[in-house]
Short mmCIF file of C-alpha atoms and ligand atoms in Angstrom, two decimals:
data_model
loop_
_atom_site.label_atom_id
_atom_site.label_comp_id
_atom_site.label_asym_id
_atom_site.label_seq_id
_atom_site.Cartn_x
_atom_site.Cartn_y
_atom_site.Cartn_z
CA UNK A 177 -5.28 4.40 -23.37
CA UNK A 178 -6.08 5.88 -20.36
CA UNK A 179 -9.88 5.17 -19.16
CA UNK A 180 -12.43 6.37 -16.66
CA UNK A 181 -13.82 3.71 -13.58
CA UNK A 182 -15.97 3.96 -10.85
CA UNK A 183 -14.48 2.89 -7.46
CA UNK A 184 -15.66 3.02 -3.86
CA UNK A 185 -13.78 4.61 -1.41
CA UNK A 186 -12.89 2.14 1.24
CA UNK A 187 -11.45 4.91 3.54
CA UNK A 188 -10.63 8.52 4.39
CA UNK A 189 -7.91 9.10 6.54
CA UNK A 190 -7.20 12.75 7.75
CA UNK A 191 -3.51 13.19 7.46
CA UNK A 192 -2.80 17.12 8.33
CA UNK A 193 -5.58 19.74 9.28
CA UNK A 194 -5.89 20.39 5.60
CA UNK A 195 -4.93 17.02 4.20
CA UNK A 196 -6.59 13.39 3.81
CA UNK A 197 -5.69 10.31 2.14
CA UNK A 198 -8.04 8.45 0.05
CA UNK A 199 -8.17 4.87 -0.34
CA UNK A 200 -9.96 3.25 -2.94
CA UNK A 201 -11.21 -0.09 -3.58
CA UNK A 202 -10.22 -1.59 -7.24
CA UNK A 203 -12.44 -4.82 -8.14
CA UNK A 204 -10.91 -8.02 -9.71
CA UNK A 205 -12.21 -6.99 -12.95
CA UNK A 206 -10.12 -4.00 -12.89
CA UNK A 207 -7.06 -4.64 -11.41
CA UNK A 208 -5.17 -4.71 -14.08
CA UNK A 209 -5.97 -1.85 -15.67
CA UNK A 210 -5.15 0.01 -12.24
CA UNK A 211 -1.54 -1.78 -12.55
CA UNK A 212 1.01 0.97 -11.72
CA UNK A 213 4.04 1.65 -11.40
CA UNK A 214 6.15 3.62 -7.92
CA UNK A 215 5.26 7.54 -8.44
CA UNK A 216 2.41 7.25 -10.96
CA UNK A 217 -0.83 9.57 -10.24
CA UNK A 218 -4.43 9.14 -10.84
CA UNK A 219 -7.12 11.61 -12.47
CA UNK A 220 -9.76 12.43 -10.40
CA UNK A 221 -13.11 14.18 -11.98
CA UNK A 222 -16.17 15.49 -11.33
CA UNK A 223 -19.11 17.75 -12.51
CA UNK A 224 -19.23 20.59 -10.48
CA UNK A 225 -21.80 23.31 -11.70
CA UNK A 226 -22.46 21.15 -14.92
CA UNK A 227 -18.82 21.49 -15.78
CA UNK A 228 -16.40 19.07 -15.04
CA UNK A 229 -13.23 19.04 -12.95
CA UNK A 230 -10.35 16.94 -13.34
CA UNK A 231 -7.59 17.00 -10.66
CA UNK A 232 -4.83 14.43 -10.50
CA UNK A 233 -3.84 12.86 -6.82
CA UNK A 234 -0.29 10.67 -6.29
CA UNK A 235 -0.63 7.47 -5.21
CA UNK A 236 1.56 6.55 -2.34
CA UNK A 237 1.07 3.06 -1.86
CA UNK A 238 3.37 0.72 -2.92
CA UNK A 239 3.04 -0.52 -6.22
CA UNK A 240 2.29 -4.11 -7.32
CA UNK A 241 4.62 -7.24 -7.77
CA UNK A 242 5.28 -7.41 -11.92
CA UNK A 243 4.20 -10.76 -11.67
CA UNK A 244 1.58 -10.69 -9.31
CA UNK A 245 -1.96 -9.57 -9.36
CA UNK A 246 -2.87 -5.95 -10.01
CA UNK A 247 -3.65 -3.64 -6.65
CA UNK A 248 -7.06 -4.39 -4.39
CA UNK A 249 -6.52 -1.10 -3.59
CA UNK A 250 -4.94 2.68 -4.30
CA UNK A 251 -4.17 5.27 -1.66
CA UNK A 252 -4.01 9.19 -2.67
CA UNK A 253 -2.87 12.15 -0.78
CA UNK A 254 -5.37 14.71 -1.08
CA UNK A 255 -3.75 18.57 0.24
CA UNK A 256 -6.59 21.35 0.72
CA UNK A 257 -5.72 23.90 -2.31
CA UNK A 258 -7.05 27.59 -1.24
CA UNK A 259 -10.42 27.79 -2.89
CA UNK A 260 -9.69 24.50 -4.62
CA UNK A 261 -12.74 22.39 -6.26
CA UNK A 262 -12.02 19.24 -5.73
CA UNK A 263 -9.32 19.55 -2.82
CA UNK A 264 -12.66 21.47 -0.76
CA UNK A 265 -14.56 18.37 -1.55
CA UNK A 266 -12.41 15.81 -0.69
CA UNK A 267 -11.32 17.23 2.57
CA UNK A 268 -14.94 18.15 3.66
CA UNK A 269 -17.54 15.75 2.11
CA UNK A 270 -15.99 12.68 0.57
CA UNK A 271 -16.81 9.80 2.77
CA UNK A 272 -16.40 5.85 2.61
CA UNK A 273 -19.00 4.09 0.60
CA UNK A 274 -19.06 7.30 -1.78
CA UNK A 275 -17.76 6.45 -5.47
CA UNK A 276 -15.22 8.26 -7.22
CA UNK A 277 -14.49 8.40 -11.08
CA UNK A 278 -10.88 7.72 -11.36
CA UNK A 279 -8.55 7.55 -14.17
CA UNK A 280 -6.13 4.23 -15.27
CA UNK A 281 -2.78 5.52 -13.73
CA UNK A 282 -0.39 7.85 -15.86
CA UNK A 283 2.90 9.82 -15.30
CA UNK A 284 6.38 9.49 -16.07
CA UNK A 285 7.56 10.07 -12.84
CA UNK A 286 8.48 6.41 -11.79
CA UNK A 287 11.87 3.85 -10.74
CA UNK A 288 11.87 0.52 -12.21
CA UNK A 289 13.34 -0.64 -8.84
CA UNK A 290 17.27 -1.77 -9.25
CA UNK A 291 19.70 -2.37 -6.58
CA UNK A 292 21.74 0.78 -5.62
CA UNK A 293 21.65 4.22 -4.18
CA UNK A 294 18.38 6.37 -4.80
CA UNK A 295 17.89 9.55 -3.36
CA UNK A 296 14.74 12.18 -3.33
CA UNK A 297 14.32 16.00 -2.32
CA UNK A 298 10.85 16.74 -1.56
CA UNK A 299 8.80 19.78 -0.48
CA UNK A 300 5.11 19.46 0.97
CA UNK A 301 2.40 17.13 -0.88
CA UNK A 302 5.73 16.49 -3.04
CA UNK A 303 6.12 13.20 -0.11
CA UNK A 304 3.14 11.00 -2.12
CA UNK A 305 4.26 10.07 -4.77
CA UNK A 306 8.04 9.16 -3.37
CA UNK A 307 6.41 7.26 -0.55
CA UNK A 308 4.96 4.89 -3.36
CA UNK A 309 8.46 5.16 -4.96
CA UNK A 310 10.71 4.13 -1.51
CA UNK A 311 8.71 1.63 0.06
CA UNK A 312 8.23 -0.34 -3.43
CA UNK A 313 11.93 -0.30 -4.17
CA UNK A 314 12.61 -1.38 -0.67
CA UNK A 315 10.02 -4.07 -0.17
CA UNK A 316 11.46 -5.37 -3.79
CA UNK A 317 15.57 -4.34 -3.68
CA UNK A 318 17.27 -5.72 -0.84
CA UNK A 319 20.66 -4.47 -2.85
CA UNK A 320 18.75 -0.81 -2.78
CA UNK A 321 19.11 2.22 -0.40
CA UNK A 322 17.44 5.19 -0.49
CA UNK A 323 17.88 9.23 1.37
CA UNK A 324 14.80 10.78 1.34
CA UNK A 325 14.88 14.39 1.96
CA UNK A 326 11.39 16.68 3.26
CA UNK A 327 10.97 20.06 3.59
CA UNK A 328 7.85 20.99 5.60
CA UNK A 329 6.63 23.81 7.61
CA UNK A 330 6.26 22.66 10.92
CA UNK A 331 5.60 18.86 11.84
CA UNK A 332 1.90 19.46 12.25
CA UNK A 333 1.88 20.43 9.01
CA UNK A 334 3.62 17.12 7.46
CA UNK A 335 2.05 14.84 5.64
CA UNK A 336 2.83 11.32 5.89
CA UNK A 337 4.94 11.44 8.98
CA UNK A 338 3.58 8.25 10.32
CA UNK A 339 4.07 6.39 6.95
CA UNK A 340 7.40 7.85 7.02
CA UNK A 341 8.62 6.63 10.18
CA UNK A 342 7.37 3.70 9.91
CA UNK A 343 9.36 3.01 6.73
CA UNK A 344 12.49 4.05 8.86
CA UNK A 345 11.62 1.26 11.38
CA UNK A 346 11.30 -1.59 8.88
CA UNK A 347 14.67 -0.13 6.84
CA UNK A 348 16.35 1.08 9.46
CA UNK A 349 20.12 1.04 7.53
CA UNK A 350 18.94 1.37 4.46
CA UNK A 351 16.53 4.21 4.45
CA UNK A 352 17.88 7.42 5.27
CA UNK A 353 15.83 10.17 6.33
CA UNK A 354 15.89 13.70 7.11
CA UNK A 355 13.64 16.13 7.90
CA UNK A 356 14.04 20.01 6.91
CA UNK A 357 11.15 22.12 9.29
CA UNK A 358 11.27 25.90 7.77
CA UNK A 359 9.28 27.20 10.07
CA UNK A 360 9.89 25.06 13.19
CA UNK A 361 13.09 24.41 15.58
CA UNK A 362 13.70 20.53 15.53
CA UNK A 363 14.78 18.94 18.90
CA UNK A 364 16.99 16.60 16.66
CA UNK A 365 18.30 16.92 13.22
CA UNK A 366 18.94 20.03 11.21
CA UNK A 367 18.37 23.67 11.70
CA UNK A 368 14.96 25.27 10.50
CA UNK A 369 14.68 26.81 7.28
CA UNK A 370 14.12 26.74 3.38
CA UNK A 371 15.92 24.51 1.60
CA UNK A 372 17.29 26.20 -1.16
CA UNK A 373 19.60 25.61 -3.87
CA UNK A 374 22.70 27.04 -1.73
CA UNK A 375 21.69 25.33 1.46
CA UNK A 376 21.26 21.79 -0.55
CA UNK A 377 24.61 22.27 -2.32
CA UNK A 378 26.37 22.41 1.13
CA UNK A 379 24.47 19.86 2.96
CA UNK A 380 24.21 17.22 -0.17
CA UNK A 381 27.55 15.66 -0.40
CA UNK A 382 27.40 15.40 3.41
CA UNK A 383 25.14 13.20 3.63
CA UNK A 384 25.71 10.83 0.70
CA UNK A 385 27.96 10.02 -1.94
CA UNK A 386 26.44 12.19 -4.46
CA UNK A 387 28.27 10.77 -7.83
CA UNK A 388 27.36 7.32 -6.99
CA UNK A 389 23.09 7.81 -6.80
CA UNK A 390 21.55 6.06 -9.76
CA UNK A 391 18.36 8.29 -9.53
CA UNK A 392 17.23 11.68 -7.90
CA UNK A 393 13.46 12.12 -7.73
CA UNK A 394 12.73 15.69 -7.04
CA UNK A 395 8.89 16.96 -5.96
CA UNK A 396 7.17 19.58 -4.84
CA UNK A 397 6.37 23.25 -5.81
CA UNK A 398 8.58 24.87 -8.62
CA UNK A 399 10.42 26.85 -6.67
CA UNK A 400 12.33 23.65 -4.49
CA UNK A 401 12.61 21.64 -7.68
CA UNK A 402 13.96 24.16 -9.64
CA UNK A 403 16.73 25.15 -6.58
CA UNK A 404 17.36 21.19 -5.95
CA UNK A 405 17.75 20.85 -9.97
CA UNK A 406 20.69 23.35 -9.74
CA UNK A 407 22.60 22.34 -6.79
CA UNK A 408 22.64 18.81 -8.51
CA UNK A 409 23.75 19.85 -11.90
CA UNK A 410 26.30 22.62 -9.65
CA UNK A 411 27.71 18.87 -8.03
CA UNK A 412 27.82 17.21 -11.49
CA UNK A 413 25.14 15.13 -11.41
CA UNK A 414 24.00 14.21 -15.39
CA UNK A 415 20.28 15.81 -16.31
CA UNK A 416 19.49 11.71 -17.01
CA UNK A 417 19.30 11.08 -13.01
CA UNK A 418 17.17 13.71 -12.43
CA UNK A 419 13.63 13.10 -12.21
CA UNK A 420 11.24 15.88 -11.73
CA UNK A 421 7.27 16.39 -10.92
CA UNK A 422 5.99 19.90 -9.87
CA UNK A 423 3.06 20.30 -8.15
CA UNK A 424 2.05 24.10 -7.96
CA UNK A 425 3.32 26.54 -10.52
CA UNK A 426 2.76 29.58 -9.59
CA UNK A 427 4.34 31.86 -12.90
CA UNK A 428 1.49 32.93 -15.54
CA UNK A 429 2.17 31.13 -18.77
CA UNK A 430 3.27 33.38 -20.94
CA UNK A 431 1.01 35.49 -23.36
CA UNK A 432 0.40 33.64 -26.90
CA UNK A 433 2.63 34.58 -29.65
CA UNK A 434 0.51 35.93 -33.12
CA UNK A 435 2.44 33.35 -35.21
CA UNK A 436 -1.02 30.85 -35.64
CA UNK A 437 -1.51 30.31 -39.26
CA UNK A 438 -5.32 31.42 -40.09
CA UNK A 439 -6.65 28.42 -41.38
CA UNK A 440 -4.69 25.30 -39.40
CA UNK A 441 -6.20 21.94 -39.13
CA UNK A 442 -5.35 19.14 -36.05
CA UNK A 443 -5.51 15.59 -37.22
CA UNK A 444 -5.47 13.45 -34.58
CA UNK A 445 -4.90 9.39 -33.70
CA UNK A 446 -6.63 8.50 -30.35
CA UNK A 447 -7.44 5.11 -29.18
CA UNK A 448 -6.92 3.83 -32.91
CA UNK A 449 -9.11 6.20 -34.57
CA UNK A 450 -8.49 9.19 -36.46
CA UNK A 451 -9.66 12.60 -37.46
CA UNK A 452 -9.20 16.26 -39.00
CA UNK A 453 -10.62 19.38 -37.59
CA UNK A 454 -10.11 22.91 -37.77
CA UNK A 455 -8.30 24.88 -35.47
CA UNK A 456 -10.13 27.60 -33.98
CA UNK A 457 -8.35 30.86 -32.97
CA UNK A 458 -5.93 30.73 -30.24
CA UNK A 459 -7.18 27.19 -28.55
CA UNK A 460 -4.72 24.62 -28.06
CA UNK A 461 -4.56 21.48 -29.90
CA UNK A 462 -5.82 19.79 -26.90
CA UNK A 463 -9.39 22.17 -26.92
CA UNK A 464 -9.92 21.40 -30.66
CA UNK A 465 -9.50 17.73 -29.93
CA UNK A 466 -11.36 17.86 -27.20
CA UNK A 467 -14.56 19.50 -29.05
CA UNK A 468 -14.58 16.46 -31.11
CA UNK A 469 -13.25 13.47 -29.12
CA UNK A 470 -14.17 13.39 -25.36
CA UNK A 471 -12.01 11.07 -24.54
CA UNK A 472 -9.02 12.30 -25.03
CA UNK A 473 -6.54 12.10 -22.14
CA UNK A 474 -6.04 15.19 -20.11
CA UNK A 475 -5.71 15.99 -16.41
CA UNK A 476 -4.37 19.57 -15.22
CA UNK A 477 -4.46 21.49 -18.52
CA UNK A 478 -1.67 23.37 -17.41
CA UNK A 479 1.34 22.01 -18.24
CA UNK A 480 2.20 19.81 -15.53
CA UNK A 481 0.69 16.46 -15.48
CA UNK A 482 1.70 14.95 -18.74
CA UNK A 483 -1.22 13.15 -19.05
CA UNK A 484 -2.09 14.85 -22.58
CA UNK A 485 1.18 13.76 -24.57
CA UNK A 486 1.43 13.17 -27.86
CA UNK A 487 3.47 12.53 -30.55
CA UNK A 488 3.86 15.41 -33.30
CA UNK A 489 3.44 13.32 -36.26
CA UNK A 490 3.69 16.12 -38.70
CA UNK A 491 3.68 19.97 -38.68
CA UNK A 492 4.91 22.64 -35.99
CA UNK A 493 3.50 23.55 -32.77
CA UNK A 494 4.62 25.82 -29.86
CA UNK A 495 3.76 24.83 -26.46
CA UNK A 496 3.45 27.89 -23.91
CA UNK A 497 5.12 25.83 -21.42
CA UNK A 498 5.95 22.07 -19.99
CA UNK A 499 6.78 21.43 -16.66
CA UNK A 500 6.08 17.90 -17.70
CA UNK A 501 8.26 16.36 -20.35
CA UNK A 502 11.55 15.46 -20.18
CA UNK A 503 13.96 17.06 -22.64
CA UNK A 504 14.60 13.38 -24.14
CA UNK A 505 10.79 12.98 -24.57
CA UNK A 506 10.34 16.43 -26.64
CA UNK A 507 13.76 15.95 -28.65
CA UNK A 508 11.77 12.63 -29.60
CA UNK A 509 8.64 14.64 -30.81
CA UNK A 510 6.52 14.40 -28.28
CA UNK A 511 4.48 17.37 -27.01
CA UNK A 512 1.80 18.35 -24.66
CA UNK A 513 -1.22 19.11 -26.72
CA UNK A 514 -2.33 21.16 -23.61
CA UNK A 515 0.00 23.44 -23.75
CA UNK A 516 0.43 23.41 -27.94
CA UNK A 517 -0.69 25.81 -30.68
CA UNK A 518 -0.37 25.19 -34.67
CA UNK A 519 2.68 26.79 -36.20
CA UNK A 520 2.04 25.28 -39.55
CA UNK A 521 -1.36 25.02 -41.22
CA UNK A 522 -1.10 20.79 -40.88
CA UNK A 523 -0.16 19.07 -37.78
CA UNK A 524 -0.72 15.83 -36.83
CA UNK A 525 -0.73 14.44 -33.47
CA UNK A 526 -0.46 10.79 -32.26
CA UNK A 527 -1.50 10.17 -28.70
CA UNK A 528 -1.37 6.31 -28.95
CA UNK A 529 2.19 5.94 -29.35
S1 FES B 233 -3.28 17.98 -19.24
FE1 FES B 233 -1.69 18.08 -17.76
S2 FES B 233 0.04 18.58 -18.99
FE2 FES B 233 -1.60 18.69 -20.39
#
């Protein structure tokens, strides 16, 4: 169950003109329940105008040993949103010493680290959460390479360039990186411009042997994942190697269909307790929980975090979108109760399983 802490941050580092990481300090008494895994994120939240604000931040450091102690630390790459809430006030006023409500880590977006070939295609602020993901499976796989594949604007503009490199020195022949500038010539390395779904079709099997990668972690806005999705499926790769997490999505979600019964009920398990409420008109299963239990887990609201999923016990629902869940995770009933409306007058929603 995911939980709220208070933790000091123990740094701010400024990354980009308009990004930072964070670094926070986790106490012994907490370290467990900060136990992550490579790619995970963390909920940030605040009250901003007596409402509150949740936002949720990649950690890219590594994550900890299974068998060792929980992490003294987290690190989180913060990228200024245009007239974002909590983006503005990380960039501008959080400092060290200040103290930050963070949530236990979530997200589906993770490697158990294995030995063989791992590959990722990332755009922007899409880097975090596979820098997490490549230097854990490195530090722990000596059997394990990995090609990690940016697309950035310019090199001003690109965050984690530092962290990156220096991952390249300590791998050198087993990390393989390249860099894609769109808006920048390169002195070394490949032409400027987007990398699309045609572009990564030609250049993919080039560079490794694409059959042979055990996992493809794909991040970033919709747009690249969506084009880097195609080009793999184009070259045969099997949906189960494909990993996704989107960070912007820029397409409206689309308009609610009249099929809500009139008088639907939510019952809900959370945290081992249940209850029954009333649905009111065209809220989502997450709002009516949400009027009744606090706690529930949520993050972005939108569709894209995952952090609200639940199992559909009973009943019907239609979810206006998921950029979330994986197709094996809603063929085995799970939903985002974000993003889903009753279609039946009962449904029941589990979101300790
Ligand atoms: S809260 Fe992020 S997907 Fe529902």
């Amino acid at each position: 169950m995911a939980r709220f802490h208070t933790l000091p941050v123990a740094a701010v580092d400024r990354l980009t003109d308009d990004s930072v990481a964070l670094t926070l300090t986790v106490p012994p008494r907490l370290r467990e329940e900060y136990r992550h895994a490579p790619g995970q994120h963390l909920a940030l939240r605040r009250l901003v105008d007596g409402t509150e604000i949740r936002r949720t931040y990649s950690i890219c450091s590594p994550a900890p040993a299974p068998d060792g102690e929980g992490p003294s630390t987290l690190r989180v790459g913060v990228r200024l949103v245009d007239g974002g809430a909590f983006s503005t006030y990380a960039l501008k006023e959080i400092n060290v010493g200040d103290e930050l409500e963070v949530m236990t880590p979530a997200g589906r977006f993770t490697l158990d680290p294995a030995p063989g070939i791992y590959a990722a295609i990332v755009g922007g602020s899409g880097i975090t959460p596979v820098l997490s993901i490549v230097s854990t499976l490195l530090e722990r796989e000596p059997e394990a390479r990995f090609c990690l594949i940016r697309s950035d604007r310019t090199a001003a503009s690109t965050m984690f360039l530092e962290e990156a490199a220096d991952l390249k020195d300590r791998h050198p022949r087993r990390l393989q990186l390249v860099t894609v500038l769109s808006r920048e010539e390169q002195q070394a390395g490949l032409p400027s411009g987007r990398l699309d779904q045609e572009r990564l079709t030609g250049l993919l099997p080039a560079l490794l042997p694409v059959g042979q990668v055990a996992g493809w972690f794909l991040c970033g806005p919709f747009g690249l994942v969506q084009g880097a999705e195609r080009a793999l499926r184009g070259l045969g790769v099997v949906r189960s190697r494909i990993h996704e997490e989107i960070f912007h999505v820029d397409a409206a979600a689309p308009a609610p269909a009249a099929t809500a019964p009139a008088h639907s009920t939510v019952t809900a398990r959370l945290d081992g307790r249940g209850g029954t409420w009333p649905v009111q008109d065209g809220e989502s299963l997450l709002e009516t929980v949400l009027r009744n239990r606090p706690d529930a887990p949520y993050a972005c609201k939108g569709g894209v975090c995952g952090t609200c999923r639940a199992f559909l016990v009973a009943g019907e629902v239609r979810m206006d979108r998921n950029f979330a869940l994986e197709t094996e995770e809603t063929e085995a009933g799970y939903v985002l109760a974000c993003q889903s409306h009753p279609v039946t007058e009962k449904v029941e929603l589990d979101f300790d399983r």
